[in-house]
Short mmCIF file of C-alpha atoms and ligand atoms in Angstrom, two decimals:
data_model
loop_
_atom_site.label_atom_id
_atom_site.label_comp_id
_atom_site.label_asym_id
_atom_site.label_seq_id
_atom_site.Cartn_x
_atom_site.Cartn_y
_atom_site.Cartn_z
CA MET A 13 19.25 18.68 17.90
CA ASN A 14 21.02 15.42 17.19
CA GLN A 15 23.48 15.13 14.36
CA LEU A 16 21.93 13.49 11.28
CA PHE A 17 23.20 10.01 10.58
CA ILE A 18 24.57 9.45 7.08
CA HIS A 19 24.68 5.72 6.41
CA PRO A 20 28.10 4.82 4.95
CA ARG A 21 26.54 2.68 2.22
CA LEU A 22 24.50 5.49 0.72
CA GLY A 23 25.47 6.68 -2.73
CA LYS A 24 26.33 10.34 -3.34
CA LYS A 25 22.95 11.27 -4.76
CA ALA A 26 20.94 9.78 -1.90
CA ALA A 27 23.27 11.40 0.64
CA ALA A 28 22.88 14.73 -1.16
CA PHE A 29 19.09 14.37 -1.09
CA LEU A 30 19.13 13.72 2.65
CA ALA A 31 21.26 16.81 3.20
CA ARG A 32 18.69 19.03 1.44
CA GLU A 33 15.92 20.76 3.36
CA HIS A 34 12.69 18.77 3.21
CA LYS A 35 9.80 21.14 2.72
CA LEU A 36 6.20 20.92 1.61
CA LEU A 37 5.30 21.04 -2.09
CA ILE A 38 2.39 23.46 -2.38
CA GLY A 39 1.32 25.19 -5.58
CA GLY A 40 4.64 24.34 -7.23
CA LYS A 41 6.75 25.86 -4.45
CA TRP A 42 8.70 24.17 -1.68
CA LEU A 43 7.57 25.84 1.53
CA PRO A 44 8.35 25.35 5.19
CA ALA A 45 5.43 24.40 7.43
CA ARG A 46 3.50 27.53 8.43
CA SER A 47 4.19 26.65 12.06
CA GLY A 48 7.91 26.43 11.27
CA LYS A 49 7.93 22.96 12.83
CA VAL A 50 9.95 20.00 11.60
CA PHE A 51 9.99 16.36 12.67
CA ASP A 52 12.62 13.64 12.63
CA THR A 53 12.56 10.72 10.27
CA TYR A 54 14.45 7.54 11.11
CA ASP A 55 16.38 4.61 9.73
CA PRO A 56 14.54 1.66 11.32
CA GLY A 57 17.67 -0.45 10.83
CA THR A 58 19.61 1.66 13.36
CA GLY A 59 16.93 3.78 15.00
CA ARG A 60 18.96 6.88 14.10
CA VAL A 61 17.66 10.16 12.69
CA ILE A 62 18.38 10.50 8.96
CA ALA A 63 16.51 13.67 8.05
CA ARG A 64 14.22 16.36 9.36
CA VAL A 65 11.06 17.11 7.47
CA ALA A 66 8.57 19.97 7.54
CA GLU A 67 5.67 19.18 9.86
CA GLY A 68 2.59 20.26 7.95
CA ASP A 69 -0.72 20.60 9.75
CA ALA A 70 -4.24 21.87 9.10
CA GLY A 71 -3.02 25.30 7.96
CA ASP A 72 -0.70 23.79 5.37
CA ILE A 73 -3.38 21.38 4.20
CA ASP A 74 -5.64 24.36 3.68
CA LEU A 75 -3.03 26.08 1.51
CA ALA A 76 -2.47 22.86 -0.43
CA VAL A 77 -6.20 22.35 -1.01
CA ASN A 78 -6.50 25.90 -2.31
CA ALA A 79 -3.56 25.31 -4.66
CA ALA A 80 -5.09 22.05 -5.87
CA ARG A 81 -8.49 23.72 -6.37
CA GLU A 82 -6.92 26.59 -8.32
CA ALA A 83 -4.98 24.12 -10.48
CA PHE A 84 -8.14 22.10 -11.08
CA GLU A 85 -10.48 25.00 -11.88
CA ASN A 86 -8.23 27.53 -13.57
CA GLY A 87 -4.81 26.07 -14.26
CA PRO A 88 -3.42 24.72 -17.53
CA TRP A 89 -4.00 21.12 -16.33
CA GLY A 90 -7.60 21.03 -17.50
CA ARG A 91 -6.62 22.17 -21.00
CA ILE A 92 -3.76 19.72 -21.45
CA THR A 93 -4.81 16.97 -23.87
CA PRO A 94 -5.15 13.43 -22.54
CA SER A 95 -2.27 12.46 -24.79
CA ASP A 96 0.02 15.08 -23.27
CA ARG A 97 -1.12 14.10 -19.79
CA GLY A 98 -0.22 10.53 -20.62
CA LYS A 99 3.20 11.60 -21.90
CA MET A 100 3.98 13.45 -18.67
CA ILE A 101 3.01 10.44 -16.59
CA TRP A 102 5.08 8.17 -18.84
CA ARG A 103 8.06 10.49 -18.51
CA LEU A 104 7.70 10.35 -14.75
CA ALA A 105 8.24 6.59 -15.04
CA ASP A 106 11.37 7.26 -17.13
CA LEU A 107 12.70 9.61 -14.47
CA LEU A 108 11.99 7.08 -11.74
CA GLU A 109 14.10 4.57 -13.65
CA GLN A 110 16.85 7.09 -14.35
CA ASN A 111 17.06 7.81 -10.62
CA ALA A 112 16.34 4.25 -9.53
CA ASP A 113 19.53 3.68 -7.53
CA GLU A 114 19.10 6.83 -5.50
CA ILE A 115 15.39 6.31 -4.89
CA ALA A 116 15.85 2.65 -3.97
CA GLU A 117 18.52 3.61 -1.44
CA LEU A 118 16.25 6.22 0.13
CA GLU A 119 13.40 3.72 0.24
CA ALA A 120 15.54 1.01 1.82
CA LEU A 121 16.97 3.43 4.34
CA ASN A 122 13.70 5.03 5.41
CA ASN A 123 11.46 1.95 5.33
CA GLY A 124 14.02 -0.73 6.21
CA LYS A 125 13.28 -3.02 3.27
CA SER A 126 16.23 -4.60 1.50
CA LEU A 127 17.90 -2.55 -1.20
CA SER A 128 17.39 -5.38 -3.68
CA THR A 129 13.63 -5.38 -3.00
CA ALA A 130 13.46 -1.62 -3.38
CA ARG A 131 15.65 -1.62 -6.49
CA ASN A 132 14.17 -4.69 -8.21
CA SER A 133 10.59 -4.46 -7.08
CA ASP A 134 9.33 -1.19 -5.58
CA VAL A 135 10.95 1.19 -8.07
CA PRO A 136 10.33 -0.76 -11.30
CA LEU A 137 6.78 -1.68 -10.26
CA SER A 138 6.07 1.98 -9.55
CA ALA A 139 7.44 2.94 -12.95
CA ASP A 140 5.27 0.23 -14.44
CA LEU A 141 2.13 1.51 -12.76
CA PHE A 142 2.77 5.06 -13.95
CA ARG A 143 3.13 3.72 -17.51
CA TYR A 144 0.04 1.56 -17.20
CA MET A 145 -2.00 4.55 -16.05
CA ALA A 146 -0.34 6.83 -18.64
CA GLY A 147 -1.86 4.56 -21.27
CA TRP A 148 -5.31 4.94 -19.78
CA ALA A 149 -5.19 8.75 -19.95
CA THR A 150 -6.32 8.58 -23.60
CA LYS A 151 -8.90 5.85 -23.01
CA ILE A 152 -11.27 7.33 -20.48
CA THR A 153 -14.61 7.10 -22.21
CA GLY A 154 -18.33 7.03 -21.59
CA GLU A 155 -21.11 5.24 -23.44
CA THR A 156 -23.84 6.18 -25.85
CA LEU A 157 -27.20 5.08 -24.49
CA SER A 158 -30.35 4.00 -26.26
CA ILE A 159 -33.27 5.37 -24.27
CA SER A 160 -36.98 4.65 -24.60
CA THR A 161 -38.35 8.06 -23.70
CA PRO A 162 -40.73 9.15 -26.51
CA GLY A 163 -39.00 11.60 -28.82
CA THR A 164 -35.57 11.72 -30.43
CA TYR A 165 -32.56 11.97 -28.20
CA HIS A 166 -28.83 11.71 -28.28
CA THR A 167 -27.86 10.41 -24.85
CA PHE A 168 -24.43 9.61 -23.58
CA THR A 169 -22.22 9.45 -20.51
CA VAL A 170 -18.86 11.06 -19.92
CA ARG A 171 -16.38 10.32 -17.16
CA GLU A 172 -15.04 13.52 -15.69
CA PRO A 173 -12.26 13.90 -13.13
CA ILE A 174 -13.67 13.83 -9.62
CA GLY A 175 -11.80 17.02 -8.72
CA VAL A 176 -9.47 17.72 -5.79
CA VAL A 177 -8.34 14.50 -4.19
CA GLY A 178 -6.79 13.97 -0.76
CA GLN A 179 -4.55 10.93 -0.51
CA ILE A 180 -3.25 9.50 2.76
CA ILE A 181 -0.74 6.69 2.51
CA PRO A 182 1.10 4.27 4.83
CA TRP A 183 4.76 3.47 5.39
CA ASN A 184 5.05 -0.15 4.26
CA GLY A 185 5.72 0.70 0.61
CA PRO A 186 6.14 4.47 0.62
CA LEU A 187 6.95 4.95 -3.08
CA ALA A 188 4.58 2.25 -4.32
CA MET A 189 1.73 3.60 -2.21
CA ALA A 190 2.32 7.13 -3.50
CA THR A 191 2.26 5.73 -7.03
CA TRP A 192 -0.92 3.69 -6.55
CA LYS A 193 -2.58 6.92 -5.50
CA LEU A 194 -1.03 9.47 -7.85
CA ALA A 195 -0.99 7.54 -11.12
CA PRO A 196 -4.77 7.09 -11.59
CA ALA A 197 -5.49 10.58 -10.21
CA LEU A 198 -3.15 12.12 -12.79
CA ALA A 199 -4.40 9.89 -15.61
CA THR A 200 -7.97 11.04 -15.02
CA GLY A 201 -7.04 14.73 -14.69
CA CYS A 202 -7.59 15.24 -10.96
CA THR A 203 -5.44 17.39 -8.69
CA VAL A 204 -4.01 16.04 -5.48
CA VAL A 205 -3.00 16.73 -1.90
CA LEU A 206 -0.84 13.78 -0.86
CA LYS A 207 0.16 13.06 2.72
CA PRO A 208 2.92 10.47 3.11
CA ALA A 209 3.16 8.48 6.35
CA GLU A 210 5.10 10.30 9.05
CA GLN A 211 7.53 7.37 9.29
CA THR A 212 8.49 7.46 5.60
CA PRO A 213 8.21 10.87 3.94
CA LEU A 214 11.38 10.80 1.84
CA THR A 215 10.70 9.05 -1.46
CA ALA A 216 7.38 10.88 -1.91
CA LEU A 217 9.29 14.15 -1.61
CA ARG A 218 11.85 12.97 -4.18
CA LEU A 219 8.94 11.98 -6.42
CA GLY A 220 7.60 15.51 -5.96
CA GLU A 221 10.83 16.86 -7.46
CA LEU A 222 10.47 14.52 -10.44
CA ILE A 223 6.84 15.60 -10.89
CA GLN A 224 8.09 19.16 -11.25
CA GLU A 225 10.83 18.05 -13.62
CA VAL A 226 8.38 16.46 -16.08
CA GLY A 227 6.39 19.67 -16.24
CA ILE A 228 3.19 18.62 -14.52
CA PRO A 229 1.75 22.07 -13.78
CA ASP A 230 2.09 23.73 -10.40
CA GLY A 231 -0.59 22.83 -7.90
CA VAL A 232 -1.59 19.57 -9.61
CA VAL A 233 0.33 17.53 -7.05
CA ASN A 234 0.81 18.99 -3.59
CA ILE A 235 2.70 17.02 -0.96
CA VAL A 236 2.26 17.79 2.70
CA THR A 237 4.33 15.75 5.15
CA GLY A 238 3.05 15.52 8.69
CA PHE A 239 1.20 13.43 11.21
CA GLY A 240 -2.09 11.60 10.91
CA HIS A 241 -4.05 13.25 13.71
CA THR A 242 -3.18 16.72 12.38
CA ALA A 243 -2.43 16.83 8.64
CA GLY A 244 -4.23 13.56 7.86
CA ALA A 245 -7.31 14.49 9.85
CA ALA A 246 -7.40 17.89 8.11
CA ILE A 247 -7.51 16.18 4.71
CA ALA A 248 -10.32 13.84 5.75
CA ALA A 249 -12.43 16.72 7.06
CA HIS A 250 -11.62 19.43 4.50
CA PRO A 251 -14.74 20.77 2.73
CA GLY A 252 -12.66 21.68 -0.34
CA ILE A 253 -11.68 18.08 -1.05
CA ASP A 254 -13.96 16.06 -3.33
CA LYS A 255 -12.57 12.64 -2.57
CA VAL A 256 -10.23 11.04 -0.09
CA ALA A 257 -8.25 7.88 -0.81
CA PHE A 258 -6.72 6.16 2.19
CA THR A 259 -4.50 3.16 2.80
CA GLY A 260 -3.72 2.12 6.36
CA SER A 261 -5.32 0.69 9.46
CA SER A 262 -9.01 -0.15 9.67
CA GLU A 263 -9.14 1.95 12.82
CA VAL A 264 -8.13 5.09 10.94
CA GLY A 265 -10.29 4.05 7.97
CA ARG A 266 -13.32 4.39 10.23
CA ILE A 267 -12.17 7.80 11.49
CA ILE A 268 -11.83 8.95 7.88
CA VAL A 269 -15.30 7.79 6.93
CA LYS A 270 -16.76 9.82 9.80
CA ALA A 271 -14.70 12.91 9.01
CA ALA A 272 -15.61 12.67 5.32
CA ALA A 273 -19.32 12.82 6.17
CA GLY A 274 -19.11 16.61 6.62
CA ASN A 275 -19.10 17.37 2.90
CA LEU A 276 -19.92 13.78 1.87
CA LYS A 277 -16.66 13.54 -0.01
CA LYS A 278 -16.20 10.26 -1.84
CA VAL A 279 -14.06 7.76 0.03
CA SER A 280 -11.94 4.82 -1.04
CA LEU A 281 -10.19 2.68 1.55
CA GLU A 282 -7.54 0.00 1.40
CA LEU A 283 -7.38 -1.36 4.94
CA GLY A 284 -6.15 -4.30 6.90
CA GLY A 285 -6.18 -7.97 6.10
CA LYS A 286 -5.74 -11.39 7.65
CA SER A 287 -5.47 -13.37 4.48
CA PRO A 288 -5.94 -17.15 4.47
CA VAL A 289 -3.55 -19.49 2.75
CA ILE A 290 -5.03 -22.95 2.14
CA VAL A 291 -2.74 -25.85 1.35
CA PHE A 292 -4.42 -29.00 0.07
CA PRO A 293 -2.71 -32.38 0.41
CA ASP A 294 -2.14 -32.67 -3.35
CA ALA A 295 -0.25 -29.35 -3.56
CA ASP A 296 3.17 -29.27 -5.16
CA MET A 297 5.22 -28.70 -2.01
CA SER A 298 8.20 -27.38 -3.97
CA VAL A 299 5.93 -24.50 -5.02
CA ALA A 300 3.72 -24.16 -1.94
CA VAL A 301 6.42 -24.03 0.74
CA PRO A 302 8.47 -21.18 -0.75
CA GLY A 303 5.27 -19.46 -1.90
CA VAL A 304 3.70 -19.44 1.54
CA THR A 305 7.03 -18.41 3.12
CA GLN A 306 7.31 -15.46 0.76
CA GLY A 307 3.61 -14.64 1.21
CA ILE A 308 4.06 -13.97 4.91
CA PHE A 309 7.65 -12.82 5.37
CA ALA A 310 8.07 -10.50 2.38
CA ASN A 311 8.59 -6.91 3.56
CA SER A 312 8.87 -8.28 7.14
CA GLY A 313 5.19 -9.20 6.99
CA GLN A 314 4.22 -5.54 6.65
CA VAL A 315 1.97 -6.11 3.68
CA CYS A 316 -1.80 -5.63 3.78
CA THR A 317 -2.33 -8.79 1.72
CA ALA A 318 0.18 -10.92 3.68
CA GLY A 319 -0.85 -14.57 3.92
CA SER A 320 -0.95 -14.61 7.70
CA ARG A 321 -3.38 -17.49 8.43
CA LEU A 322 -2.18 -20.84 7.14
CA PHE A 323 -4.66 -23.70 6.84
CA ALA A 324 -2.88 -26.88 5.83
CA HIS A 325 -4.52 -30.28 5.50
CA LYS A 326 -3.65 -32.59 8.40
CA LYS A 327 -1.94 -35.02 6.01
CA VAL A 328 0.63 -32.38 5.01
CA PHE A 329 0.53 -29.99 7.96
CA ASP A 330 3.84 -31.06 9.53
CA ARG A 331 5.65 -31.11 6.20
CA VAL A 332 4.37 -27.66 5.30
CA VAL A 333 5.19 -26.10 8.67
CA GLU A 334 8.62 -27.73 8.86
CA GLY A 335 9.34 -26.63 5.30
CA ILE A 336 8.38 -23.03 6.04
CA ALA A 337 10.36 -23.10 9.31
CA GLU A 338 13.41 -24.35 7.47
CA GLN A 339 13.11 -21.62 4.82
CA ALA A 340 12.45 -19.02 7.50
CA SER A 341 15.61 -19.99 9.36
CA LYS A 342 17.60 -19.23 6.20
CA ILE A 343 16.15 -15.76 5.63
CA ARG A 344 18.99 -13.30 6.11
CA VAL A 345 17.70 -10.61 8.46
CA GLY A 346 19.69 -7.40 8.41
CA HIS A 347 19.97 -3.73 7.58
CA GLY A 348 18.31 -2.96 4.26
CA LEU A 349 21.50 -1.50 2.82
CA ASN A 350 23.71 -4.48 3.74
CA ASP A 351 24.68 -6.91 1.00
CA GLY A 352 22.57 -10.03 0.95
CA THR A 353 19.84 -8.81 3.29
CA GLN A 354 16.54 -10.52 2.55
CA MET A 355 14.41 -9.23 5.42
CA GLY A 356 14.84 -5.85 7.04
CA PRO A 357 13.54 -4.45 10.32
CA VAL A 358 9.94 -3.56 11.05
CA ILE A 359 9.20 0.12 10.69
CA SER A 360 9.55 1.42 14.25
CA GLN A 361 10.03 0.68 17.91
CA VAL A 362 6.24 0.98 18.31
CA GLN A 363 5.64 -1.62 15.60
CA MET A 364 8.32 -3.94 17.01
CA GLU A 365 6.66 -3.79 20.42
CA ARG A 366 3.23 -4.24 18.90
CA VAL A 367 4.28 -7.37 17.00
CA SER A 368 6.20 -8.76 20.00
CA ASP A 369 3.16 -8.18 22.17
CA TYR A 370 1.01 -10.19 19.74
CA ILE A 371 3.51 -13.07 19.89
CA GLU A 372 3.27 -12.93 23.71
CA GLN A 373 -0.53 -12.90 23.55
CA GLY A 374 -0.39 -15.97 21.33
CA ARG A 375 1.95 -17.77 23.73
CA ALA A 376 -0.22 -16.85 26.71
CA ALA A 377 -3.29 -18.21 24.93
CA GLY A 378 -1.61 -21.56 24.29
CA ALA A 379 0.09 -21.17 20.91
CA THR A 380 3.44 -22.85 20.32
CA VAL A 381 6.27 -20.82 18.84
CA ALA A 382 7.45 -23.25 16.17
CA ALA A 383 10.02 -20.85 14.72
CA GLY A 384 11.46 -17.46 15.64
CA GLY A 385 9.53 -15.46 18.19
CA GLY A 386 12.20 -13.02 19.26
CA ARG A 387 14.08 -9.87 18.43
CA VAL A 388 17.30 -9.96 16.41
CA GLY A 389 20.15 -7.87 17.85
CA ASP A 390 19.64 -4.81 19.99
CA GLU A 391 20.07 -2.05 17.45
CA GLY A 392 17.22 -1.27 15.05
CA TYR A 393 13.87 -3.04 15.03
CA PHE A 394 14.58 -6.53 13.77
CA LEU A 395 12.31 -9.47 14.45
CA GLU A 396 12.75 -13.13 13.59
CA PRO A 397 10.46 -14.74 11.04
CA THR A 398 7.97 -16.40 13.36
CA ILE A 399 5.57 -19.32 13.07
CA LEU A 400 2.89 -19.99 15.66
CA THR A 401 1.22 -23.41 15.77
CA ASP A 402 -1.55 -24.70 18.05
CA THR A 403 -3.45 -21.55 17.22
CA ASN A 404 -7.22 -21.32 17.01
CA PRO A 405 -9.76 -18.82 15.72
CA GLU A 406 -10.45 -17.39 19.17
CA MET A 407 -6.90 -16.08 19.57
CA SER A 408 -6.07 -12.41 18.91
CA VAL A 409 -3.09 -13.54 16.78
CA VAL A 410 -5.52 -15.28 14.44
CA ARG A 411 -8.24 -12.63 14.45
CA GLU A 412 -6.27 -9.39 14.29
CA GLU A 413 -3.86 -7.97 11.75
CA ILE A 414 -0.35 -8.22 13.24
CA PHE A 415 1.47 -6.57 10.33
CA GLY A 416 4.75 -8.25 11.11
CA PRO A 417 6.61 -11.48 10.25
CA VAL A 418 4.23 -13.81 12.08
CA LEU A 419 2.42 -16.76 10.53
CA CYS A 420 -0.41 -18.51 12.40
CA ALA A 421 -0.65 -22.12 11.32
CA MET A 422 -3.80 -24.24 11.64
CA SER A 423 -4.76 -27.58 10.16
CA PHE A 424 -7.96 -28.97 8.68
CA ASP A 425 -9.00 -32.57 8.41
CA ASP A 426 -11.81 -32.29 5.97
CA ASP A 427 -12.58 -32.68 2.31
CA ASP A 428 -15.69 -30.54 2.33
CA LEU A 429 -14.81 -27.33 0.57
CA ASP A 430 -17.67 -25.39 2.14
CA ARG A 431 -16.42 -26.18 5.62
CA ILE A 432 -12.83 -25.30 4.70
CA ALA A 433 -14.00 -22.02 3.17
CA LYS A 434 -16.02 -21.25 6.28
CA GLN A 435 -12.87 -21.42 8.39
CA ALA A 436 -10.93 -19.32 5.91
CA ASN A 437 -13.73 -16.74 5.78
CA ASP A 438 -14.00 -16.51 9.57
CA SER A 439 -12.50 -13.02 9.64
CA ILE A 440 -13.71 -9.44 9.57
CA TYR A 441 -11.25 -8.96 6.73
CA GLY A 442 -11.42 -9.97 3.07
CA LEU A 443 -8.43 -8.58 1.26
CA ALA A 444 -6.69 -11.60 -0.27
CA GLY A 445 -6.14 -15.31 -0.06
CA SER A 446 -4.35 -18.18 -1.74
CA ILE A 447 -5.09 -21.79 -2.58
CA TRP A 448 -2.41 -24.39 -3.15
CA THR A 449 -3.49 -27.49 -5.05
CA ARG A 450 -2.87 -29.35 -8.30
CA ASP A 451 -6.58 -29.96 -8.76
CA LEU A 452 -8.14 -27.46 -11.14
CA SER A 453 -11.63 -28.05 -9.86
CA THR A 454 -10.65 -27.58 -6.20
CA ALA A 455 -8.78 -24.41 -7.16
CA HIS A 456 -11.72 -22.80 -8.95
CA LYS A 457 -14.32 -23.93 -6.45
CA MET A 458 -12.29 -22.51 -3.58
CA ALA A 459 -11.53 -19.29 -5.48
CA ARG A 460 -15.29 -18.74 -5.67
CA ARG A 461 -15.83 -19.50 -2.00
CA ILE A 462 -13.20 -17.22 -0.47
CA ARG A 463 -14.66 -13.80 0.24
CA ALA A 464 -11.70 -11.61 -0.64
CA GLY A 465 -10.65 -9.11 -3.28
CA ARG A 466 -7.72 -11.10 -4.63
CA ILE A 467 -7.20 -14.87 -4.78
CA GLY A 468 -3.99 -16.59 -5.81
CA VAL A 469 -3.86 -20.16 -7.03
CA ASN A 470 -0.40 -21.64 -6.46
CA VAL A 471 0.87 -18.10 -5.95
CA HIS A 472 0.06 -15.81 -3.05
CA GLY A 473 -0.21 -12.59 -4.94
CA SER A 474 0.95 -10.36 -7.67
CA THR A 475 1.67 -6.68 -7.67
CA ASP A 476 1.04 -6.25 -11.38
CA ALA A 477 -0.35 -2.85 -12.38
CA ALA A 478 -3.26 -4.45 -14.24
CA ILE A 479 -4.64 -6.35 -11.23
CA PRO A 480 -7.31 -4.55 -9.19
CA THR A 481 -6.60 -4.75 -5.46
CA GLY A 482 -8.87 -4.03 -2.54
CA GLY A 483 -11.11 -5.61 -0.04
CA PHE A 484 -14.38 -7.28 0.76
CA LYS A 485 -15.83 -6.78 4.23
CA GLU A 486 -13.81 -4.55 6.59
CA SER A 487 -10.79 -4.56 4.30
CA GLY A 488 -12.00 -1.52 2.48
CA TRP A 489 -14.02 0.25 -0.17
CA GLY A 490 -13.12 0.20 -3.86
CA ARG A 491 -10.33 -1.28 -5.95
CA GLU A 492 -7.02 0.32 -6.81
CA LYS A 493 -4.87 -0.40 -9.89
CA GLY A 494 -6.13 -1.93 -13.09
CA HIS A 495 -8.93 -0.33 -15.08
CA GLU A 496 -11.06 -0.44 -11.92
CA GLY A 497 -8.63 1.89 -10.19
CA LEU A 498 -9.51 4.72 -12.56
CA HIS A 499 -13.15 4.65 -11.54
CA LEU A 500 -12.22 5.88 -8.07
CA TYR A 501 -11.17 9.16 -9.67
CA THR A 502 -14.00 9.90 -12.07
CA GLU A 503 -17.61 10.98 -11.83
CA VAL A 504 -20.08 9.77 -14.42
CA LYS A 505 -22.16 12.47 -16.05
CA SER A 506 -25.17 11.65 -18.22
CA VAL A 507 -26.01 14.05 -21.02
CA ILE A 508 -29.47 13.92 -22.62
CA VAL A 509 -29.88 15.95 -25.79
CA ALA A 510 -33.41 16.32 -27.16
CA LEU A 511 -32.99 16.59 -30.91
P1 LIG B 609 -2.29 4.30 10.42
O1 LIG B 609 -3.51 3.81 9.78
O2 LIG B 609 -2.40 5.07 11.69
O3 LIG B 609 -1.45 5.21 9.39
C1 LIG B 609 -1.60 5.20 7.99
C2 LIG B 609 -1.70 6.64 7.47
O4 LIG B 609 -2.84 7.26 8.06
C3 LIG B 609 -0.51 7.52 7.83
O5 LIG B 609 -0.25 8.41 6.77
C4 LIG B 609 -1.02 8.29 9.04
O6 LIG B 609 -0.38 9.53 9.22
C5 LIG B 609 -2.47 8.49 8.68
N1 LIG B 609 -3.36 8.74 9.81
C6 LIG B 609 -3.24 8.28 11.08
N2 LIG B 609 -4.24 8.75 11.85
C7 LIG B 609 -5.03 9.51 11.05
C8 LIG B 609 -6.22 10.27 11.25
N3 LIG B 609 -6.80 10.34 12.45
N4 LIG B 609 -6.77 10.91 10.19
C9 LIG B 609 -6.19 10.84 8.98
N5 LIG B 609 -5.06 10.17 8.73
C10 LIG B 609 -4.48 9.51 9.75
O7 LIG B 609 -1.33 3.04 10.64
P2 LIG B 609 -0.16 2.88 11.73
O8 LIG B 609 -0.59 3.43 13.03
O9 LIG B 609 1.08 3.40 11.14
O10 LIG B 609 -0.06 1.30 11.83
C11 LIG B 609 -0.90 0.58 12.72
C12 LIG B 609 -1.45 -0.67 12.08
O11 LIG B 609 -2.23 -0.32 10.95
C13 LIG B 609 -0.41 -1.63 11.53
O12 LIG B 609 0.10 -2.46 12.53
C14 LIG B 609 -1.22 -2.38 10.53
O13 LIG B 609 -1.98 -3.38 11.15
C15 LIG B 609 -2.16 -1.34 9.98
N6 LIG B 609 -1.66 -0.80 8.70
C16 LIG B 609 -2.15 -1.33 7.55
C17 LIG B 609 -1.67 -0.91 6.33
C18 LIG B 609 -2.19 -1.48 5.07
O14 LIG B 609 -1.52 -1.39 4.05
N7 LIG B 609 -3.37 -2.02 5.05
C19 LIG B 609 -0.58 0.07 6.23
C20 LIG B 609 -0.16 0.61 7.50
C21 LIG B 609 -0.68 0.15 8.68
MG1 LIG B 610 -1.91 4.86 13.68
#
């Protein structure tokens, strides 16, 4: 076995965490995988192994489901008041903040994102979402109904926790994705089996320790690290799971839907996107140019809602593209833990090759590489912020989710909003979109026409806890975050009392 690499910029606490054994959290105990297997986890900034983690599979998922079922049916969790549940979730946010430096370092190291992004965005936004959902714990209510059946009745609905939930998350925001899943499940009183992405297991495991520290009862949150085709597939198919929540590729989303059919478990999906960004000629360029740049290159483009298809009016197309290219050339690409890094590597060698292959496909189909296009350095998986022009809707780079720092730019020469919207909506996806204009009427008319779950006007997006996020079309099922997000974790029961 190779020596583990300890990055010299890691603080003591993060280094100490890496040196610990990384086991599975099942029924309140940290257990090795039943198979005894472990797998390597990497720093995508160097490609070196930073930790070894228990490789859970179907057997471990089975144990975790049993623990979650026991905690749901018989444990203290169901008797804890909503107020106390809320307090525990709130305290989890406090602990995240108290350990923010350590957790941000682990996140930056394992995912590649810059430490400042992890420290100033991922960790505080996760704390914020836990607090937002903590507040909802005491506000989960039903309705009283007036019915017309002859007789006298008292009729009402209650929202009950859906039960044992399986949650499968991706690697692009490991802590944030764990939080989006866990916070509403805990607020509603569910119990959970969480599987982090195999590329980024670390911060979810650290979160598992904090979950124990706040006194959330054993078995309420179980964390099984492992691979998708083994541990993930076992979650999707398990007859003891009432609901599965998944974020990741549309390809795997489809596999999960099929696997879930066995016991007809409820499914929510947050899948891919190819979000349009529409710049009208009257847009404030000092807002639009940096906004569009950020909308595609944040997190190295590894964001489901990334604004990856630019439509700029012919009158401003050159200005917009040149402006973005100029900003892109100034983005400091480097190791997440280096001072001043703005854009880190992509997650893996596989992803780097996948993104590079898309850029090649674009070139071969006639696209012009107006900025970037290549790899940065030869250690780690760094790619240049890239802009492709002369693209058209037939090209794979325009149709498919690249999930890397690649913007496809197209122009329109039209004032008919229906026709502009038609171009923007020419995608199997419908996750997000943004509209850049000073005209209020254009903004609202376009917001109605874009078929997507989240529309920004003069902003590409927001990660606020209160904003529901999810997709139209093949971008998914259901909405996470906000009040909507709670509904994924409750069942409605109607009670009819004949008086
Ligand atoms: P993926 O969809 O394979 O992985 C996401 C999660 O699903 C991971 O936890 C993985 O272990 C799990 N998984 C994989 N196969 C599974 C299976 N058969 N059953 C159950 N769980 C399974 O994504 P991958 O391969 O890492 O990335 C490929 C592409 O997917 C990216 O280039 C991007 O286009 C898209 N993607 C989209 C994300 C989003 O936020 N919408 C996040 C990650 C990837
Ligand atoms: Mg995959």
